[in-house]
PDB file of C-alpha atoms in Angstrom:
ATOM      1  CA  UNK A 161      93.454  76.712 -50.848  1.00  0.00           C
ATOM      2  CA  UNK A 162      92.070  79.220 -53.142  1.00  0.00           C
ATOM      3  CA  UNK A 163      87.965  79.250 -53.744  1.00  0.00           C
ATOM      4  CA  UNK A 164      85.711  78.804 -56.740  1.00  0.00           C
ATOM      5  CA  UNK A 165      84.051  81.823 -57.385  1.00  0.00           C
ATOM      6  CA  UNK A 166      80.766  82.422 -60.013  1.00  0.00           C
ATOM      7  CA  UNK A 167      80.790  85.791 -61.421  1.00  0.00           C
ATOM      8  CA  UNK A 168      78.066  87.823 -63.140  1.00  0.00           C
ATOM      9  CA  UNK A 169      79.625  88.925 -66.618  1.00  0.00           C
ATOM     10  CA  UNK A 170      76.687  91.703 -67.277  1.00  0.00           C
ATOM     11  CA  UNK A 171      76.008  92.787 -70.318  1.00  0.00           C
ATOM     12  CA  UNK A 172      79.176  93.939 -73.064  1.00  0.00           C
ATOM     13  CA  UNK A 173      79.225  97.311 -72.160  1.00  0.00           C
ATOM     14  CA  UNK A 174      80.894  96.098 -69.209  1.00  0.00           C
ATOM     15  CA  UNK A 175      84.383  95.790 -70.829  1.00  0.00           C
ATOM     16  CA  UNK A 176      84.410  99.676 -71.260  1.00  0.00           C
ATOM     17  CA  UNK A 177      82.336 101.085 -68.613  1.00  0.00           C
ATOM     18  CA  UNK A 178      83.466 102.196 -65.261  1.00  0.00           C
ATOM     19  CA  UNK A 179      81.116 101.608 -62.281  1.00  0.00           C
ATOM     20  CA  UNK A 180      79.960  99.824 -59.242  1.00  0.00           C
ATOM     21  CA  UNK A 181      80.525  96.629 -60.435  1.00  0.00           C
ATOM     22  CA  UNK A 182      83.502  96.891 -62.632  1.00  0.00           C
ATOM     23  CA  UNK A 183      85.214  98.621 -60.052  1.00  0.00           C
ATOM     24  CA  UNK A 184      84.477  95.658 -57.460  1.00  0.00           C
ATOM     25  CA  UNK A 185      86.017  93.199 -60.286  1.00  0.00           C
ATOM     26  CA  UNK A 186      88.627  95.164 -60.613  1.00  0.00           C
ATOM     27  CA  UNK A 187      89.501  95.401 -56.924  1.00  0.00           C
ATOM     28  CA  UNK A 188      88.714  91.443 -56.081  1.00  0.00           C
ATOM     29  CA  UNK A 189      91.407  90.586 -58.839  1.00  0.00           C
ATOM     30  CA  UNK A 190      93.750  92.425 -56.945  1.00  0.00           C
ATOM     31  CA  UNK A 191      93.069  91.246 -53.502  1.00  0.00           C
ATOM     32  CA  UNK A 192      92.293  87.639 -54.153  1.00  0.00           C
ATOM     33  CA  UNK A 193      95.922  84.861 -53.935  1.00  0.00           C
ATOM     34  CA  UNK A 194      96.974  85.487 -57.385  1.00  0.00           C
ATOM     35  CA  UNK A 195      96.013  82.070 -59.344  1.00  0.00           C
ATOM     36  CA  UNK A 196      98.025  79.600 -61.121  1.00  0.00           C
ATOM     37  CA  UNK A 197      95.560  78.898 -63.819  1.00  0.00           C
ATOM     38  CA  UNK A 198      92.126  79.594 -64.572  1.00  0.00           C
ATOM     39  CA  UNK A 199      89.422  76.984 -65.790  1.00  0.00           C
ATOM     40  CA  UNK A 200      86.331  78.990 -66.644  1.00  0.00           C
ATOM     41  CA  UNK A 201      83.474  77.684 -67.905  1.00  0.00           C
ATOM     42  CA  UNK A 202      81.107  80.105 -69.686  1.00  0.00           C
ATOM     43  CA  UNK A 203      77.240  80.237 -70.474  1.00  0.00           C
ATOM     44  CA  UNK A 204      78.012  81.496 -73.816  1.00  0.00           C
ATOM     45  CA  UNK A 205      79.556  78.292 -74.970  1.00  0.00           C
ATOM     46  CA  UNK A 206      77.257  75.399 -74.475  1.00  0.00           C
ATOM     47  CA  UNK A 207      77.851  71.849 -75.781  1.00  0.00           C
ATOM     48  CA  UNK A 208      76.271  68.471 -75.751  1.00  0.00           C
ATOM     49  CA  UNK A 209      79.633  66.923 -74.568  1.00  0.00           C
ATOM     50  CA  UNK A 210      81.473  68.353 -71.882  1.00  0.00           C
ATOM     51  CA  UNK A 211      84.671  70.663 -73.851  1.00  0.00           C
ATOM     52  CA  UNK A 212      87.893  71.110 -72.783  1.00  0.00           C
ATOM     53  CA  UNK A 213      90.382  73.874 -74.593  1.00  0.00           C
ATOM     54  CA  UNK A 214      93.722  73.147 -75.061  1.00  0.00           C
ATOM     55  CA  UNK A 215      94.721  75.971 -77.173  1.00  0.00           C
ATOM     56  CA  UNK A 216      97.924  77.716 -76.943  1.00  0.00           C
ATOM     57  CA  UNK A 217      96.479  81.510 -77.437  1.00  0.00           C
ATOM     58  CA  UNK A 218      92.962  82.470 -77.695  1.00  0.00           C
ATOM     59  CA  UNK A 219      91.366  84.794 -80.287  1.00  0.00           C
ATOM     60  CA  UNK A 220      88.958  87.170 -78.604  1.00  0.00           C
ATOM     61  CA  UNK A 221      85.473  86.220 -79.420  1.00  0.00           C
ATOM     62  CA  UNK A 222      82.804  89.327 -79.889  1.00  0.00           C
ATOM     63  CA  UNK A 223      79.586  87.356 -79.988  1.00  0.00           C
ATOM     64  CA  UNK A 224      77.130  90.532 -79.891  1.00  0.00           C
ATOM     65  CA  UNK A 225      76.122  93.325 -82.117  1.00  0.00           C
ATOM     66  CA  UNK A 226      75.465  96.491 -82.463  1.00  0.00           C
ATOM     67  CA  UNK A 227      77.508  97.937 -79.691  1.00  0.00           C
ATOM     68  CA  UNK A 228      80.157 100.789 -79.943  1.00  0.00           C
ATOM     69  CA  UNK A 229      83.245 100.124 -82.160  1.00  0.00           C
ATOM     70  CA  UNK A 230      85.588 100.680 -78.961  1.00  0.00           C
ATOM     71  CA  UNK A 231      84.228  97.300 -78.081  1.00  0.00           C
ATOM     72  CA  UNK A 232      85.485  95.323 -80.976  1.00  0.00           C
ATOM     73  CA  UNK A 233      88.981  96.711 -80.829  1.00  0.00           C
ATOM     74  CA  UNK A 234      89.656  95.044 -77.166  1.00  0.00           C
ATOM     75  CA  UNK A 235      91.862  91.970 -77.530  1.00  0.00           C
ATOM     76  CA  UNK A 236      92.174  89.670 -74.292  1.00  0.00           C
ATOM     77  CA  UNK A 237      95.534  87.717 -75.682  1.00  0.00           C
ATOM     78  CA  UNK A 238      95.360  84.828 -72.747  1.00  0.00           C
ATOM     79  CA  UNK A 239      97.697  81.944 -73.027  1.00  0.00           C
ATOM     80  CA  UNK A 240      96.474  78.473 -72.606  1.00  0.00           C
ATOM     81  CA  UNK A 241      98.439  75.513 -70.526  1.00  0.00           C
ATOM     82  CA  UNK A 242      98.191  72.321 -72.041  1.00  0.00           C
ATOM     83  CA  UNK A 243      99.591  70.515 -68.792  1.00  0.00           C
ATOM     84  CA  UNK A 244      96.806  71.655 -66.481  1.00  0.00           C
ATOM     85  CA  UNK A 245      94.299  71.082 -69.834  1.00  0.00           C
ATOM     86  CA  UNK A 246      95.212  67.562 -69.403  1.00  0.00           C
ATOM     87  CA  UNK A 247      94.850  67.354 -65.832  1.00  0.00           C
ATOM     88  CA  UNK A 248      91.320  69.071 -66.308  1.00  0.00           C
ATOM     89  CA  UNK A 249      90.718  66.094 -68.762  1.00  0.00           C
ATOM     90  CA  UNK A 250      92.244  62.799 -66.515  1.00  0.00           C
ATOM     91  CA  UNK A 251      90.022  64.316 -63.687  1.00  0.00           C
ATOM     92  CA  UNK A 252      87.154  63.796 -65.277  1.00  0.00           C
ATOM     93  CA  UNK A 253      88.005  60.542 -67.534  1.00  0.00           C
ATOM     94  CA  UNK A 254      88.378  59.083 -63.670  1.00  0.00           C
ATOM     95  CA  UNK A 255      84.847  60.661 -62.772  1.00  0.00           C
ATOM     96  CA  UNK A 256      82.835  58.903 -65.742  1.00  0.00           C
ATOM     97  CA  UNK A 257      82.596  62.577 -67.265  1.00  0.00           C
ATOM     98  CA  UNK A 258      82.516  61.660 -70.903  1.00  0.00           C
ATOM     99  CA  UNK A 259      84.538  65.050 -72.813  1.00  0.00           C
ATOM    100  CA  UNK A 260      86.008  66.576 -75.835  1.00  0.00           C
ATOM    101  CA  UNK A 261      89.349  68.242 -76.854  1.00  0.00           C
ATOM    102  CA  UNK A 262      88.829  71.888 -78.075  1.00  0.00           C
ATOM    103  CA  UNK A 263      92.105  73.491 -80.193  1.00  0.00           C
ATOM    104  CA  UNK A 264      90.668  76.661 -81.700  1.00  0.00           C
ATOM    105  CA  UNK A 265      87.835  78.121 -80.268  1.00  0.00           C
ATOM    106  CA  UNK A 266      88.823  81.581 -78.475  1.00  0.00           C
ATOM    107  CA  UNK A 267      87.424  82.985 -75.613  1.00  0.00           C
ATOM    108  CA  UNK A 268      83.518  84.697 -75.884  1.00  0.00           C
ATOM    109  CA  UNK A 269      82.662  87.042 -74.199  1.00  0.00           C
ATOM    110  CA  UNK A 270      81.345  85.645 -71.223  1.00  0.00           C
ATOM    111  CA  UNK A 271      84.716  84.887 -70.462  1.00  0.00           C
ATOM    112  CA  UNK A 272      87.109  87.787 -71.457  1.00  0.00           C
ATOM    113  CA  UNK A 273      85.031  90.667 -70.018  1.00  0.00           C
ATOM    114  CA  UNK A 274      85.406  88.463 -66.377  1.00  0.00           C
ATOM    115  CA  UNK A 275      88.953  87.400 -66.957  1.00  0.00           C
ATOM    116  CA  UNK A 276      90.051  91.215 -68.137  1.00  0.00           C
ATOM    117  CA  UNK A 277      88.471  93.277 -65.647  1.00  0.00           C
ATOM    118  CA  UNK A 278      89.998  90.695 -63.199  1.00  0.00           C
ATOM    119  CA  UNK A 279      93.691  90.265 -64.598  1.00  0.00           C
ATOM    120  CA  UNK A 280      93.649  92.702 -67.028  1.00  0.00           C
ATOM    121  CA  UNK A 281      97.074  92.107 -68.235  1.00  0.00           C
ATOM    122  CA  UNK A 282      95.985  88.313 -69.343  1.00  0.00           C
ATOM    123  CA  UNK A 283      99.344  87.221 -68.059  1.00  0.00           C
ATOM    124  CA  UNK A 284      97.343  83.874 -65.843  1.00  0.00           C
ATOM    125  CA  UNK A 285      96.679  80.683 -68.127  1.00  0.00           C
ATOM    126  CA  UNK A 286      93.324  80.024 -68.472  1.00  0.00           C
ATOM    127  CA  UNK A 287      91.349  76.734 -69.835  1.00  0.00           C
ATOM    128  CA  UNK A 288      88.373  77.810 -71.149  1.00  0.00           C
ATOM    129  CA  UNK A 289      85.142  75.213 -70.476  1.00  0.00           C
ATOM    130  CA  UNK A 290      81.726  74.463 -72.196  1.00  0.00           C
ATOM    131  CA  UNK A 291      78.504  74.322 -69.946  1.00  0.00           C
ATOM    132  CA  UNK A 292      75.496  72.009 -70.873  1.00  0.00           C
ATOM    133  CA  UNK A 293      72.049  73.489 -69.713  1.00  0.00           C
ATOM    134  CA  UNK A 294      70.432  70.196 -70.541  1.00  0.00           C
ATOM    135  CA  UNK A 295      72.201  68.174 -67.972  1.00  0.00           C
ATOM    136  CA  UNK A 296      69.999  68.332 -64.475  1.00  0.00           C
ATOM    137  CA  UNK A 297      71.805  70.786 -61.553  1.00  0.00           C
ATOM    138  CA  UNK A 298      73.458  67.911 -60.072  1.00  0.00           C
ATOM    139  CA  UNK A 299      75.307  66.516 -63.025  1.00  0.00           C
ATOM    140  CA  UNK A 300      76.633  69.919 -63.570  1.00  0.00           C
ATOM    141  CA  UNK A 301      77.661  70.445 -59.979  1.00  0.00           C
ATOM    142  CA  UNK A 302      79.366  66.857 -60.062  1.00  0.00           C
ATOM    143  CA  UNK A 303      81.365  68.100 -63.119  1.00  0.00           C
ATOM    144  CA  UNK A 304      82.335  71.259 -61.141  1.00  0.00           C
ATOM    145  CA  UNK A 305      83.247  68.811 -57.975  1.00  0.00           C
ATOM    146  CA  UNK A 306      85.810  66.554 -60.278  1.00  0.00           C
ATOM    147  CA  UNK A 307      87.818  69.909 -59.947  1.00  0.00           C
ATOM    148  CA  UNK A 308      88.056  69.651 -56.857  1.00  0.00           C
ATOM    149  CA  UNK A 309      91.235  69.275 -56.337  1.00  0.00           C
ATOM    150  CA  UNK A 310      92.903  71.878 -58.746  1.00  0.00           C
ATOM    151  CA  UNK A 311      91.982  74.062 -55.658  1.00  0.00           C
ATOM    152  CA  UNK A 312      95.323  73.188 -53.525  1.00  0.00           C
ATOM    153  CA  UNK A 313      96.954  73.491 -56.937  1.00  0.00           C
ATOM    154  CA  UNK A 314      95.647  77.242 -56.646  1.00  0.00           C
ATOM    155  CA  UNK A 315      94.098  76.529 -59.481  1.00  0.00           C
ATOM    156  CA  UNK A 316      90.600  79.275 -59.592  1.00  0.00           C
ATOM    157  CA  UNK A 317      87.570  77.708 -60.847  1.00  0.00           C
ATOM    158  CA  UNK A 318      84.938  80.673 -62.496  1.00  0.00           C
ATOM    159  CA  UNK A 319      81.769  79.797 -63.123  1.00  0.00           C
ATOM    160  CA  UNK A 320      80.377  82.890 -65.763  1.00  0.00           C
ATOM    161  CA  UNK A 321      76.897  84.010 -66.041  1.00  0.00           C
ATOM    162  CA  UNK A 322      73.871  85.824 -63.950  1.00  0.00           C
ATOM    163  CA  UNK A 323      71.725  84.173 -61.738  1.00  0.00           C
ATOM    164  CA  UNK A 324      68.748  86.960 -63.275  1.00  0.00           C
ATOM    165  CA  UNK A 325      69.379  87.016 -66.833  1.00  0.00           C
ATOM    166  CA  UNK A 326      66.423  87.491 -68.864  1.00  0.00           C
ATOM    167  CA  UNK A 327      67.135  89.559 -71.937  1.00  0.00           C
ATOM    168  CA  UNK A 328      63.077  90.008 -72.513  1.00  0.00           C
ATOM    169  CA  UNK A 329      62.577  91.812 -69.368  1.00  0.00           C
ATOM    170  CA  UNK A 330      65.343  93.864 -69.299  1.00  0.00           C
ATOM    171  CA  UNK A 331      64.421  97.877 -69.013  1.00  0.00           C
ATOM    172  CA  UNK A 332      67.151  99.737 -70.326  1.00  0.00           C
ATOM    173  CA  UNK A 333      65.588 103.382 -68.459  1.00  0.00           C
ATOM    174  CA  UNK A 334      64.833 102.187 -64.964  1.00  0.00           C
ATOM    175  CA  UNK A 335      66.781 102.285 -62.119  1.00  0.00           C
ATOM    176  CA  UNK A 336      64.920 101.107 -59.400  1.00  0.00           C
ATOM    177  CA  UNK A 337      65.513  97.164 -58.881  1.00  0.00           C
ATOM    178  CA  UNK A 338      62.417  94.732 -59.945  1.00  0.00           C
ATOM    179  CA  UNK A 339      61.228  92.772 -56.684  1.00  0.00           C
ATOM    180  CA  UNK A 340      61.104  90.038 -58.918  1.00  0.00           C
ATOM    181  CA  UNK A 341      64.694  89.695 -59.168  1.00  0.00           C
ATOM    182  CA  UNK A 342      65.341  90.498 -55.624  1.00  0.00           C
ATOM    183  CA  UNK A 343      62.864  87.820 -54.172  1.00  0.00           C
ATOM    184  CA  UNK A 344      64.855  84.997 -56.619  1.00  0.00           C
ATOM    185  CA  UNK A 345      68.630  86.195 -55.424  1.00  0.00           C
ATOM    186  CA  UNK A 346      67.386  86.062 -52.203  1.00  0.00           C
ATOM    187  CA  UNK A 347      66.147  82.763 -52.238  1.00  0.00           C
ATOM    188  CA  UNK A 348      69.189  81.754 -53.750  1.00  0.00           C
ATOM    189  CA  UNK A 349      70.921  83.278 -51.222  1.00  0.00           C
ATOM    190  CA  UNK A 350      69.805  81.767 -48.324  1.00  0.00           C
ATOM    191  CA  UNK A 351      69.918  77.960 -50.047  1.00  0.00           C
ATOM    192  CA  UNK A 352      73.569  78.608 -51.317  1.00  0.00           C
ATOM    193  CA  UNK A 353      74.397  79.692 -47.874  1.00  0.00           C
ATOM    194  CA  UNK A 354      72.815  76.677 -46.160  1.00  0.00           C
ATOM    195  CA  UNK A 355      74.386  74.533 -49.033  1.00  0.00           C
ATOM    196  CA  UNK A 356      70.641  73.033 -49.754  1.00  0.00           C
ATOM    197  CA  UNK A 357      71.724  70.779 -52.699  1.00  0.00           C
ATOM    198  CA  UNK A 358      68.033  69.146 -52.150  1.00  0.00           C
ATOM    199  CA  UNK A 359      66.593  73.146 -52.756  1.00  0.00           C
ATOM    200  CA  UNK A 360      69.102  73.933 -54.875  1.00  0.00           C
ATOM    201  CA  UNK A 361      68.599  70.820 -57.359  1.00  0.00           C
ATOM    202  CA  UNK A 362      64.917  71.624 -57.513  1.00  0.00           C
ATOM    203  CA  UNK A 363      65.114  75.460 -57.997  1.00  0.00           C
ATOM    204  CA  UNK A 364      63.194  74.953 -61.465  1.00  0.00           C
ATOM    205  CA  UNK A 365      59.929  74.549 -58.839  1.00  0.00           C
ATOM    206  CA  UNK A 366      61.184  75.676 -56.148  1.00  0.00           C
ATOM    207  CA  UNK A 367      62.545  79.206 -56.165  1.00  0.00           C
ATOM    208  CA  UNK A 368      59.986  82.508 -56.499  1.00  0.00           C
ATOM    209  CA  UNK A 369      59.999  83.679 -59.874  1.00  0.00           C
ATOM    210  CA  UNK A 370      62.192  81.353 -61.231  1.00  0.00           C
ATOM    211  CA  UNK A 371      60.268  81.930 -65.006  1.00  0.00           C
ATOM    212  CA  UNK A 372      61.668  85.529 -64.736  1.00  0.00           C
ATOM    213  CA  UNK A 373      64.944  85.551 -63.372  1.00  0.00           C
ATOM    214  CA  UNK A 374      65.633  82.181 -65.277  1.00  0.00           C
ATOM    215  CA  UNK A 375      63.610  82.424 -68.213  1.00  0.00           C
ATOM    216  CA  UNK A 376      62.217  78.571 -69.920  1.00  0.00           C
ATOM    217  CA  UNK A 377      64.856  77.265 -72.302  1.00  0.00           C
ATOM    218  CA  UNK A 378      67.306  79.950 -71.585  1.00  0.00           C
ATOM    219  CA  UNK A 379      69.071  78.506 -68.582  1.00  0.00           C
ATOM    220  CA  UNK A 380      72.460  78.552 -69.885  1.00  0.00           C
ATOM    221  CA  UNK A 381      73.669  81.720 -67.838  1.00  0.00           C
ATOM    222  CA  UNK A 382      72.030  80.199 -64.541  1.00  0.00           C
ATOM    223  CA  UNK A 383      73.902  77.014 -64.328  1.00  0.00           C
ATOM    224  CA  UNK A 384      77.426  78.016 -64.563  1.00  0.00           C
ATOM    225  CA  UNK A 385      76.765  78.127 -60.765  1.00  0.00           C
ATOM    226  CA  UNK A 386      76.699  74.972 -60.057  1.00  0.00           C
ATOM    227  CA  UNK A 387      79.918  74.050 -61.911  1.00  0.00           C
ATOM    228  CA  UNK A 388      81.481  76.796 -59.405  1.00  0.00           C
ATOM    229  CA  UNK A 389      79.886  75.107 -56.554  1.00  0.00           C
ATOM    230  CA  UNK A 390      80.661  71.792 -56.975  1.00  0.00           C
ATOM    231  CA  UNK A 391      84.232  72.686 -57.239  1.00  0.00           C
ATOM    232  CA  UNK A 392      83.817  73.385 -53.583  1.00  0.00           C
ATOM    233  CA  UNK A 393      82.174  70.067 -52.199  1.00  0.00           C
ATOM    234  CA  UNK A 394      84.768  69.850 -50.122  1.00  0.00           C
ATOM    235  CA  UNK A 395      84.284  72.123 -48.063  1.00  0.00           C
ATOM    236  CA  UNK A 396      80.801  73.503 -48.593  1.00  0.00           C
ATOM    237  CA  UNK A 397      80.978  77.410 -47.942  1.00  0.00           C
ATOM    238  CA  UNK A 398      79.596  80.208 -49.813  1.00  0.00           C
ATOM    239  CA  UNK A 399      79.974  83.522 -49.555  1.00  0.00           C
ATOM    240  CA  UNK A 400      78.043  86.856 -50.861  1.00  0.00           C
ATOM    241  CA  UNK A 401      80.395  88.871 -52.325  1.00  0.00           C
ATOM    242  CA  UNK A 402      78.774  91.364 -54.477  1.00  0.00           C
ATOM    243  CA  UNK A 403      75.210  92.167 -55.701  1.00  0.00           C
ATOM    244  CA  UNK A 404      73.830  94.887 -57.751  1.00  0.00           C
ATOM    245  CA  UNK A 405      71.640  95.252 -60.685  1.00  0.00           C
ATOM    246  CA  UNK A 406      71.729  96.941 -64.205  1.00  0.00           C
ATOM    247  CA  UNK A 407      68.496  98.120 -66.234  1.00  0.00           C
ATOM    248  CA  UNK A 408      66.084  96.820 -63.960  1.00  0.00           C
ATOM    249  CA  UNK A 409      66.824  93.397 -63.292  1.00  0.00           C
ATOM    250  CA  UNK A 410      69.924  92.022 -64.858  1.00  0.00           C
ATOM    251  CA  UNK A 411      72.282  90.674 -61.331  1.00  0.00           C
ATOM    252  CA  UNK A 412      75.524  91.374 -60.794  1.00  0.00           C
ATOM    253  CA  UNK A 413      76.503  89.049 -58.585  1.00  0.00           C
ATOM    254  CA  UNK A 414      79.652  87.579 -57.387  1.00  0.00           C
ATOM    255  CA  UNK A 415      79.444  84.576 -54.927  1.00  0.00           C
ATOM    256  CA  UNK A 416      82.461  83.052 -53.466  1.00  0.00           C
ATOM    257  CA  UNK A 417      82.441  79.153 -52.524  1.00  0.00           C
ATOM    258  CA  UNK A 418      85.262  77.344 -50.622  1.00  0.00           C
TER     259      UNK A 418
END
């Protein structure tokens, strides 16, 4: 059965640097059971109303500014699957997860810079996914857990975001890593490892600089985990993959759950 996995998508630049961290992507697309399908929900597309995309090719999104023209000549030309679109949408009509049909909308880029530096050939269908910040950690995770079984379909849930993603504190010139942001992943760590839903649920007044790394109102990057998670109630195992930090503060992480 393949896992759910949430993935840090950075900043832009990502799609045309080469480092670290797009060299582990890079690598763990390779390695990993190649998927059927991908259903990936992003923090740059937040709804109300759960969405669900059935769209037959997707546009490539570039929702930023000012960033070199190289950037706004990539294309990510993924295919969608209306089949496993519909699946995605009976699973949750049986969960009580009120939704919406999406035809148009491409991909942002909180999902193509993942999905390219992954399977850079966009040859894997994906359905693309709203998140809703306002819903409470557990609502989101039992979204994520109505996917369940797509799993044994080898079907690859991605939750995209950063679990340190505060644009205000970013420092563009330092290297060295705020303890700020280390003190937070770490206390994520260990709960995600234990699979403390109870800690996990209550990480607004919980978790050690939780203001920083997930900044008031601006939660939507954050809580793409717990769509991953969920997808993996059944079995309730996480896994570290990856973690390193750009300008300062802003994660890179990669966690692995199934």
């Amino acid at each position: 059965m393949i896992p759910s996995l949430f993935i840090a998508h950075g900043a832009p630049l990502l799609a045309i640097e080469n480092n670290e961290y797009t060299q582990f992507l890079s690598q763990l697309g390779q390695s990993m059971p190649r998927p059927k399908a991908i259903v990936l929900f992003s923090a740059h597309w937040v709804t109300r109303v759960q969405k669900v995309s059935e769209v037959q090719e997707y546009d490539t999104i570039y929702d930023f500014g000012g960033f070199p023209d190289e950037l706004y000549q990539i294309r990510y030309p993924a295919k969608g699957d209306q089949h496993i679109a519909h699946e995605v949408e009976t699973l949750f009509a049986g969960n009580g997860i009120p939704l919406r049909v999406e035809t148009e909308r491409g991909l942002d880029h909180g999902a193509w810079i993942v999905l390219r530096l992954l399977y850079p050939n966009a040859d894997i269908p994906v359905i693309s996914m709203s998140v809703n910040p306002r819903l409470s950690p557990k609502e989101q995770y039992e979204i994520g857990q109505a996917l369940t079984s797509l799993r044994e379909q080898d079907i690859l849930v991605i939750g995209s975001g950063g679990t340190v993603h505060n644009l205000r504190e970013i420092q563009f010139q330092q290297s060295v890593v705020d303890d700020k942001a280390l003190q937070f992943d770490q206390w994520l760590e260990k709960h995600l490892k234990d699979w403390d839903l109870d800690s996990l649920y209550q990480y607004e007044v919980l978790a050690p600089n939780v203001n920083f790394a997930v900044p008031p109102h601006g939660n939507e990057h954050f809580v793409p985990i717990f769509y991953a998670m969920g997808a993996a109630d059944d079995v309730r195992r996480a896994a570290l993959l990856h973690r390193s930090y750009r300008y300062g503060n802003l994660s890179h992480s990669v966690w692995q759950f199934g």
